[in-house]
Coordinates of C-alpha atoms and ligand atoms in Angstrom, one line a residue:
M1 CA -35.0 1.3 -14.7
W2 CA -36.9 2.7 -17.6
Q3 CA -38.3 6.3 -17.4
L4 CA -40.2 8.0 -20.1
L5 CA -40.5 11.8 -20.1
K6 CA -43.4 13.0 -22.3
H7 CA -44.5 16.4 -23.8
A8 CA -41.5 18.4 -22.8
K9 CA -40.0 21.4 -24.6
I10 CA -36.5 20.1 -25.0
F11 CA -33.4 22.3 -25.2
T12 CA -30.3 20.1 -25.9
P13 CA -29.2 23.1 -25.3
E14 CA -30.6 23.9 -28.8
P15 CA -34.4 23.7 -29.0
I16 CA -35.6 20.6 -30.9
E17 CA -38.9 19.4 -32.4
E18 CA -39.0 16.1 -30.4
M19 CA -40.8 16.2 -27.1
D20 CA -40.3 12.7 -25.5
L21 CA -37.2 11.3 -24.0
L22 CA -36.6 7.7 -22.8
M23 CA -34.0 6.9 -20.1
V24 CA -32.8 3.4 -19.6
G25 CA -30.6 3.0 -16.6
E26 CA -28.1 5.9 -16.5
R27 CA -28.3 6.8 -20.2
I28 CA -30.6 8.5 -22.7
A29 CA -31.9 5.7 -24.8
A30 CA -34.3 7.5 -27.2
I31 CA -35.4 11.0 -28.2
G32 CA -38.5 11.3 -30.3
N33 CA -42.3 11.9 -30.5
N34 CA -45.1 9.6 -29.4
L35 CA -42.6 7.3 -27.6
S36 CA -44.1 4.7 -25.3
L37 CA -42.7 2.1 -22.9
P38 CA -42.5 -1.4 -24.3
P39 CA -45.2 -3.6 -22.8
Y40 CA -42.7 -6.0 -21.2
V41 CA -40.9 -3.4 -19.0
K42 CA -41.9 -1.8 -15.8
G43 CA -41.1 1.9 -15.8
E44 CA -42.3 5.3 -14.8
V45 CA -43.9 7.8 -17.2
F46 CA -43.7 11.6 -16.4
D47 CA -45.9 14.1 -18.1
L48 CA -43.7 17.2 -18.5
T49 CA -46.4 19.3 -20.2
G50 CA -45.5 23.0 -19.7
L51 CA -42.0 22.1 -18.5
T52 CA -38.7 22.7 -20.3
L53 CA -36.2 19.9 -20.3
V54 CA -32.5 20.9 -20.3
P55 CA -29.1 19.2 -19.6
G56 CA -28.2 18.9 -16.0
F57 CA -26.0 21.8 -14.9
M58 CA -22.2 21.4 -14.6
D59 CA -20.4 23.4 -12.0
A60 CA -16.7 23.4 -12.6
H61 CA -15.7 25.1 -9.4
V62 CA -17.1 24.0 -6.0
H63 CA -15.4 23.7 -2.7
I64 CA -17.1 20.4 -2.1
C65 CA -15.0 19.4 1.0
G66 CA -15.2 22.9 2.5
G67 CA -13.0 25.9 2.0
G68 CA -12.4 29.2 3.7
G69 CA -10.3 29.5 6.8
E70 CA -9.0 33.0 6.0
A71 CA -10.3 34.3 9.4
G72 CA -9.0 31.4 11.5
P73 CA -10.1 27.9 12.2
A74 CA -13.7 28.8 13.0
S75 CA -14.1 30.4 9.5
R76 CA -13.6 27.0 7.7
T77 CA -16.7 26.2 5.7
P78 CA -18.4 22.7 6.1
E79 CA -18.6 20.0 3.4
I80 CA -21.4 20.3 0.9
Q81 CA -24.4 18.0 1.1
L82 CA -25.9 16.2 -1.8
S83 CA -29.2 18.0 -1.9
Q84 CA -27.6 21.4 -1.9
L85 CA -26.3 20.5 -5.4
T86 CA -29.2 18.6 -6.7
K87 CA -31.8 21.3 -5.7
A88 CA -29.6 23.7 -7.6
G89 CA -30.0 21.5 -10.7
T90 CA -26.3 20.6 -10.6
T91 CA -25.6 17.0 -11.7
T92 CA -21.9 17.3 -12.5
V93 CA -19.4 19.0 -10.2
V94 CA -15.7 19.7 -10.2
G95 CA -14.3 19.9 -6.7
C96 CA -11.4 22.1 -5.7
L97 CA -9.4 23.2 -2.7
G98 CA -8.7 26.9 -2.1
T99 CA -6.6 29.0 0.3
D100 CA -6.4 26.4 3.0
A101 CA -4.3 23.5 1.9
V102 CA -3.0 23.0 5.5
S103 CA -6.1 21.5 7.1
R104 CA -7.5 20.3 3.8
S105 CA -5.9 17.7 1.7
M106 CA -6.2 16.1 -1.7
A107 CA -7.2 12.8 0.0
Q108 CA -10.2 14.6 1.6
L109 CA -11.1 16.2 -1.8
L110 CA -10.9 12.9 -3.7
T111 CA -12.9 11.1 -1.0
K112 CA -15.6 13.7 -0.9
A113 CA -15.8 13.5 -4.7
R114 CA -16.2 9.8 -4.6
A115 CA -18.9 10.1 -1.9
L116 CA -20.9 12.4 -4.0
Q117 CA -20.5 10.1 -7.0
D118 CA -21.7 7.2 -4.9
E119 CA -24.7 9.3 -3.9
G120 CA -25.6 9.8 -7.6
L121 CA -23.8 12.8 -9.0
T122 CA -20.9 12.8 -11.5
T123 CA -17.8 14.3 -9.9
Y124 CA -14.3 15.3 -10.9
I125 CA -11.5 17.2 -9.1
Y126 CA -8.6 19.5 -9.7
S127 CA -5.2 18.7 -8.2
G128 CA -3.8 21.6 -6.2
A129 CA -5.0 24.5 -4.2
Y130 CA -4.0 28.2 -4.2
Q131 CA -0.4 27.4 -3.6
V132 CA 2.5 26.7 -6.0
P133 CA 4.1 24.1 -6.1
P134 CA 0.6 22.4 -6.3
L135 CA -0.8 20.0 -3.7
T136 CA -1.0 16.5 -5.3
L137 CA -1.9 12.9 -4.5
F138 CA 1.1 11.4 -6.1
P139 CA 4.5 13.0 -6.0
T140 CA 3.8 15.0 -9.2
L141 CA 0.9 16.7 -10.9
R142 CA 1.7 14.7 -14.1
Q143 CA 1.1 11.4 -12.2
D144 CA -2.2 12.7 -10.7
L145 CA -3.5 13.4 -14.1
A146 CA -2.2 10.3 -15.7
L147 CA -3.2 7.9 -12.9
V148 CA -6.2 9.2 -11.0
D149 CA -9.5 9.1 -13.0
K150 CA -11.2 11.9 -11.2
V151 CA -8.4 14.5 -11.7
V152 CA -9.1 16.6 -14.8
G153 CA -6.7 19.4 -14.3
A154 CA -4.8 21.6 -11.8
G155 CA -6.6 24.2 -9.7
E156 CA -7.5 26.5 -8.3
I157 CA -4.0 27.9 -8.6
A158 CA -4.0 31.5 -7.4
I159 CA -2.2 34.3 -9.2
S160 CA -2.4 38.1 -9.0
D161 CA -3.8 37.8 -5.4
H162 CA -2.5 38.6 -2.0
R163 CA -3.4 35.1 -0.9
S164 CA -1.4 33.4 -3.7
A165 CA 2.0 31.9 -3.2
Q166 CA 3.4 34.8 -5.4
P167 CA 4.6 32.1 -7.9
Q168 CA 7.5 32.9 -10.3
I169 CA 6.7 32.6 -14.0
A170 CA 9.1 29.6 -14.2
E171 CA 7.1 27.8 -11.5
L172 CA 3.8 28.4 -13.3
E173 CA 5.4 27.3 -16.6
H174 CA 6.5 24.1 -15.0
L175 CA 3.1 23.5 -13.4
T176 CA 1.4 24.1 -16.7
A177 CA 3.7 21.7 -18.5
E178 CA 3.0 19.0 -15.9
A179 CA -0.7 19.5 -16.4
R180 CA -0.4 19.4 -20.1
V181 CA 1.7 16.3 -20.4
G182 CA -0.2 14.6 -17.5
G183 CA -3.4 15.4 -19.3
M184 CA -2.1 13.8 -22.5
L185 CA -1.1 10.6 -20.7
G186 CA -4.4 10.4 -18.8
G187 CA -6.6 11.3 -21.8
K188 CA -7.8 14.4 -20.0
A189 CA -8.0 18.2 -20.7
G190 CA -5.2 18.8 -18.2
I191 CA -6.6 22.3 -17.8
V192 CA -5.0 24.8 -15.5
H193 CA -7.8 26.4 -13.6
L194 CA -6.4 29.7 -12.4
H195 CA -7.9 31.8 -9.6
L196 CA -7.4 35.5 -10.5
G197 CA -7.3 37.9 -7.6
E198 CA -7.7 41.7 -7.7
G199 CA -4.0 42.2 -8.2
K200 CA -2.8 44.7 -10.8
R201 CA -0.9 42.0 -12.8
G202 CA -4.2 40.4 -13.8
L203 CA -3.6 37.9 -16.7
D204 CA -0.1 39.2 -17.4
P205 CA 1.6 36.0 -16.0
V206 CA -0.4 33.9 -18.4
W207 CA 0.5 36.1 -21.4
Q208 CA 4.2 35.8 -20.4
I209 CA 4.0 32.0 -20.3
L210 CA 2.2 32.0 -23.7
N211 CA 4.9 34.4 -25.2
Q212 CA 7.9 32.4 -24.0
T213 CA 6.8 28.7 -24.3
E214 CA 5.0 26.4 -26.7
I215 CA 2.0 25.9 -24.4
P216 CA -1.3 26.6 -26.2
I217 CA -3.7 29.2 -24.8
T218 CA -6.4 26.6 -24.4
Q219 CA -4.4 25.0 -21.6
F220 CA -5.7 27.7 -19.2
M221 CA -9.1 28.3 -17.7
P222 CA -8.8 31.5 -15.7
T223 CA -11.7 32.2 -13.3
H224 CA -13.2 35.1 -11.4
I225 CA -12.7 37.1 -14.7
N226 CA -15.7 39.3 -13.7
R227 CA -14.1 40.4 -10.5
T228 CA -12.9 43.9 -11.7
Y229 CA -13.4 46.0 -14.8
P230 CA -9.8 45.8 -16.0
L231 CA -9.8 42.0 -15.5
L232 CA -13.0 41.6 -17.5
E233 CA -11.5 43.6 -20.4
Q234 CA -8.3 41.5 -20.2
G235 CA -10.5 38.4 -20.1
I236 CA -12.4 39.5 -23.3
E237 CA -9.0 39.9 -25.0
F238 CA -8.0 36.5 -23.8
L239 CA -11.2 35.0 -25.2
K240 CA -10.7 36.7 -28.5
A241 CA -7.2 35.3 -28.7
G242 CA -8.7 31.8 -28.4
G243 CA -8.6 31.3 -24.6
H244 CA -11.2 30.1 -22.2
I245 CA -12.7 32.4 -19.5
D246 CA -14.8 31.4 -16.5
L247 CA -17.2 33.8 -14.8
T248 CA -18.1 33.5 -11.1
A249 CA -21.8 33.7 -10.2
G250 CA -23.2 35.0 -6.9
C251 CA -21.0 38.1 -6.7
D252 CA -23.9 40.1 -5.2
D253 CA -21.7 42.7 -3.6
F254 CA -20.1 43.6 -7.0
P255 CA -21.3 46.4 -9.2
K256 CA -24.3 45.2 -11.2
D257 CA -22.4 45.3 -14.5
L258 CA -19.8 43.0 -13.2
Q259 CA -22.3 40.4 -12.1
V260 CA -22.9 37.3 -14.3
P261 CA -26.2 38.3 -15.8
A262 CA -24.9 41.7 -17.1
V263 CA -21.5 40.2 -18.2
L264 CA -23.2 37.4 -20.2
L265 CA -25.4 39.9 -21.9
L266 CA -22.3 42.1 -22.6
L267 CA -20.4 39.2 -24.1
F268 CA -23.4 38.3 -26.2
E269 CA -23.8 41.8 -27.5
R270 CA -20.1 41.9 -28.4
K271 CA -20.5 38.6 -30.2
V272 CA -17.8 36.9 -28.2
L273 CA -20.0 34.6 -26.1
N274 CA -18.7 31.3 -27.7
D275 CA -18.2 27.8 -26.5
R276 CA -15.1 28.8 -24.5
V277 CA -17.1 30.8 -21.9
T278 CA -18.2 29.1 -18.7
V279 CA -19.9 30.1 -15.5
T280 CA -19.2 28.5 -12.1
S281 CA -20.6 29.1 -8.6
D282 CA -17.4 29.0 -6.5
G283 CA -20.0 27.4 -4.2
N284 CA -19.3 26.4 -0.6
G285 CA -16.1 28.4 -0.4
S286 CA -15.7 31.4 1.9
M287 CA -16.5 34.8 0.6
P288 CA -14.1 37.0 2.5
E289 CA -14.4 40.7 2.4
Y290 CA -11.2 42.8 2.8
N291 CA -10.9 46.6 3.2
K292 CA -8.4 48.7 1.2
A293 CA -5.6 47.9 3.7
G294 CA -6.1 44.1 3.1
V295 CA -7.7 43.6 6.5
L296 CA -10.5 41.1 6.6
V297 CA -13.8 42.8 7.5
G298 CA -16.5 40.1 6.8
M299 CA -17.1 36.5 5.8
G300 CA -19.8 34.5 4.0
V301 CA -20.3 31.1 2.4
G302 CA -20.9 30.8 -1.3
S303 CA -24.1 29.0 -2.4
V304 CA -24.2 26.6 -5.4
E305 CA -27.7 27.8 -6.2
V306 CA -26.3 31.1 -7.7
L307 CA -25.2 29.2 -10.8
W308 CA -28.6 28.8 -12.3
R309 CA -30.0 31.8 -10.5
D310 CA -27.6 34.1 -12.4
V311 CA -27.8 32.4 -15.8
R312 CA -31.6 32.4 -15.5
E313 CA -31.5 36.1 -14.7
A314 CA -29.5 36.7 -17.9
V315 CA -32.1 34.7 -19.8
L316 CA -35.0 36.7 -18.3
E317 CA -33.1 39.8 -19.4
G318 CA -32.9 38.7 -23.0
L319 CA -30.1 36.2 -23.4
P320 CA -31.3 33.2 -25.6
L321 CA -32.0 30.2 -23.3
D322 CA -29.7 27.9 -25.3
V323 CA -26.8 30.4 -25.2
G324 CA -27.2 30.8 -21.4
L325 CA -27.5 27.0 -20.9
R326 CA -24.3 26.3 -22.8
T327 CA -22.2 28.2 -20.3
I328 CA -23.1 25.7 -17.6
T329 CA -23.5 22.5 -19.7
A330 CA -22.0 21.9 -23.1
N331 CA -19.2 24.5 -22.8
V332 CA -18.1 23.0 -19.5
A333 CA -18.0 19.5 -21.1
N334 CA -16.1 21.1 -24.0
V335 CA -13.4 22.9 -21.9
L336 CA -12.8 20.0 -19.6
H337 CA -13.2 17.2 -22.2
L338 CA -15.8 15.3 -20.3
P339 CA -17.3 12.5 -22.3
R340 CA -21.1 11.9 -22.6
K341 CA -21.8 15.2 -20.7
G342 CA -23.4 18.5 -21.2
L343 CA -25.9 17.7 -24.0
I344 CA -29.2 15.9 -24.3
R345 CA -28.2 13.4 -26.9
L346 CA -28.6 9.7 -27.5
D347 CA -26.4 7.5 -25.3
Y348 CA -25.3 10.5 -23.2
D349 CA -25.7 10.4 -19.5
A350 CA -29.2 11.0 -18.4
D351 CA -28.4 14.2 -16.5
L352 CA -31.6 16.3 -16.8
V353 CA -33.3 19.3 -15.4
A354 CA -37.0 20.0 -16.0
L355 CA -37.6 23.8 -15.5
D356 CA -41.0 25.1 -14.7
E357 CA -42.8 27.9 -16.6
E358 CA -40.8 30.6 -14.7
L359 CA -37.6 28.6 -15.4
Y360 CA -37.1 27.5 -11.8
V361 CA -35.6 24.0 -11.3
H362 CA -38.5 21.6 -10.9
H363 CA -37.3 18.0 -11.4
V364 CA -33.7 16.8 -11.5
W365 CA -32.3 13.5 -12.7
A366 CA -28.6 12.6 -12.2
R367 CA -27.4 9.6 -14.2
G368 CA -31.0 8.5 -14.6
K369 CA -31.8 8.7 -10.9
L370 CA -34.6 11.1 -9.9
M371 CA -33.0 13.3 -7.3
V372 CA -35.5 16.2 -7.1
R373 CA -39.2 15.9 -7.7
A374 CA -41.4 19.1 -7.8
Q375 CA -38.6 21.1 -6.1
E376 CA -38.3 18.6 -3.3
A377 CA -35.1 16.5 -2.8
V378 CA -36.3 12.9 -2.9
V379 CA -32.7 11.6 -2.4
L380 CA -30.7 12.8 0.5
G381 CA -27.1 12.4 1.4
R382 CA -26.3 9.8 4.0
Y383 CA -26.3 12.2 7.0
E384 CA -28.6 14.8 5.7
G385 CA -31.6 13.4 7.6
S386 CA -29.9 14.2 10.9
I387 CA -27.9 17.3 9.9
R388 CA -30.5 18.9 7.7
N389 CA -29.2 21.7 5.5
K390 CA -31.9 24.1 4.4
Ligands
LIG401 ZN1 -11.0 31.3 -6.3

């Protein structure tokens, strides 16, 4: 299948002069000006005048096979459907398990990731859940990383949280070593994606590991860094020391200056918004609310749409578009070592989003397949026709 996109403003994430892009099959085959389809091929030409073409969004933290469960069996969240992701502009997703690794399994997570891949997306998973020792497919984390293509790291491992396994430092060290060596053997990042809770220890356990082992700071990708003011400040120190930090979008009940748009602008002003900062949605997980005594008082489901919603908001408030885009495209590919992803570049996967004049998601291609046309999902998951999510 040949598809030619004409007259777009292209951000690779950097803006470029060229305005046309040719897709052949699943890849980007040419970027230039005045491109045309060869006469001997059948293909589709799209006029993208007025639209901005950007890399497909990459969401490195989504509870694709459901999450939740903190308020009993009825509070488990359902599996995500294909069009929920594509309509959000997300073309690459990393699935994870959360608090509930009793009724959820690695087999479920891997199978759901493979289902979404079959439906057109690009998917990866983390081995593990909140608990330590981590949940795995093979007997060890090292084997999962070395042997299972979709596993790119360990996660989301909970620390400094009342729902964590309260892991000892030695246990976390061992887990990280397994991720590191398994990653080497499998040619992966072997990242340790850490869920940070509101606990007073914050990133201290990570600093302890860094101080007493040879493990490099880049092995970790702590998330929910914008959850509290002290954690955000710790996160900025971690970033300055060479680490990665991941911000969680959609935290609408947080103070404004802890929400992603404000935090991205703060990092940009402080000149620390580099290629080690990412944003994820934590989509499809539960959003439990606890009171001061730790009693659950409310529950919601996270949406994957908040990923672009929040980054777009930061752009509207003054963040350069390319800088914002990087946090959900190129930086994710960089942190997780994902080949042919995160950039509009020759021979990269044709994962593309065309944004309208107000920067809303308009068309979406995933691996060269048109998934969303003029804001309408044109490809649905197998059962979405009968169980229609909004
Ligand atoms: Zn989490």
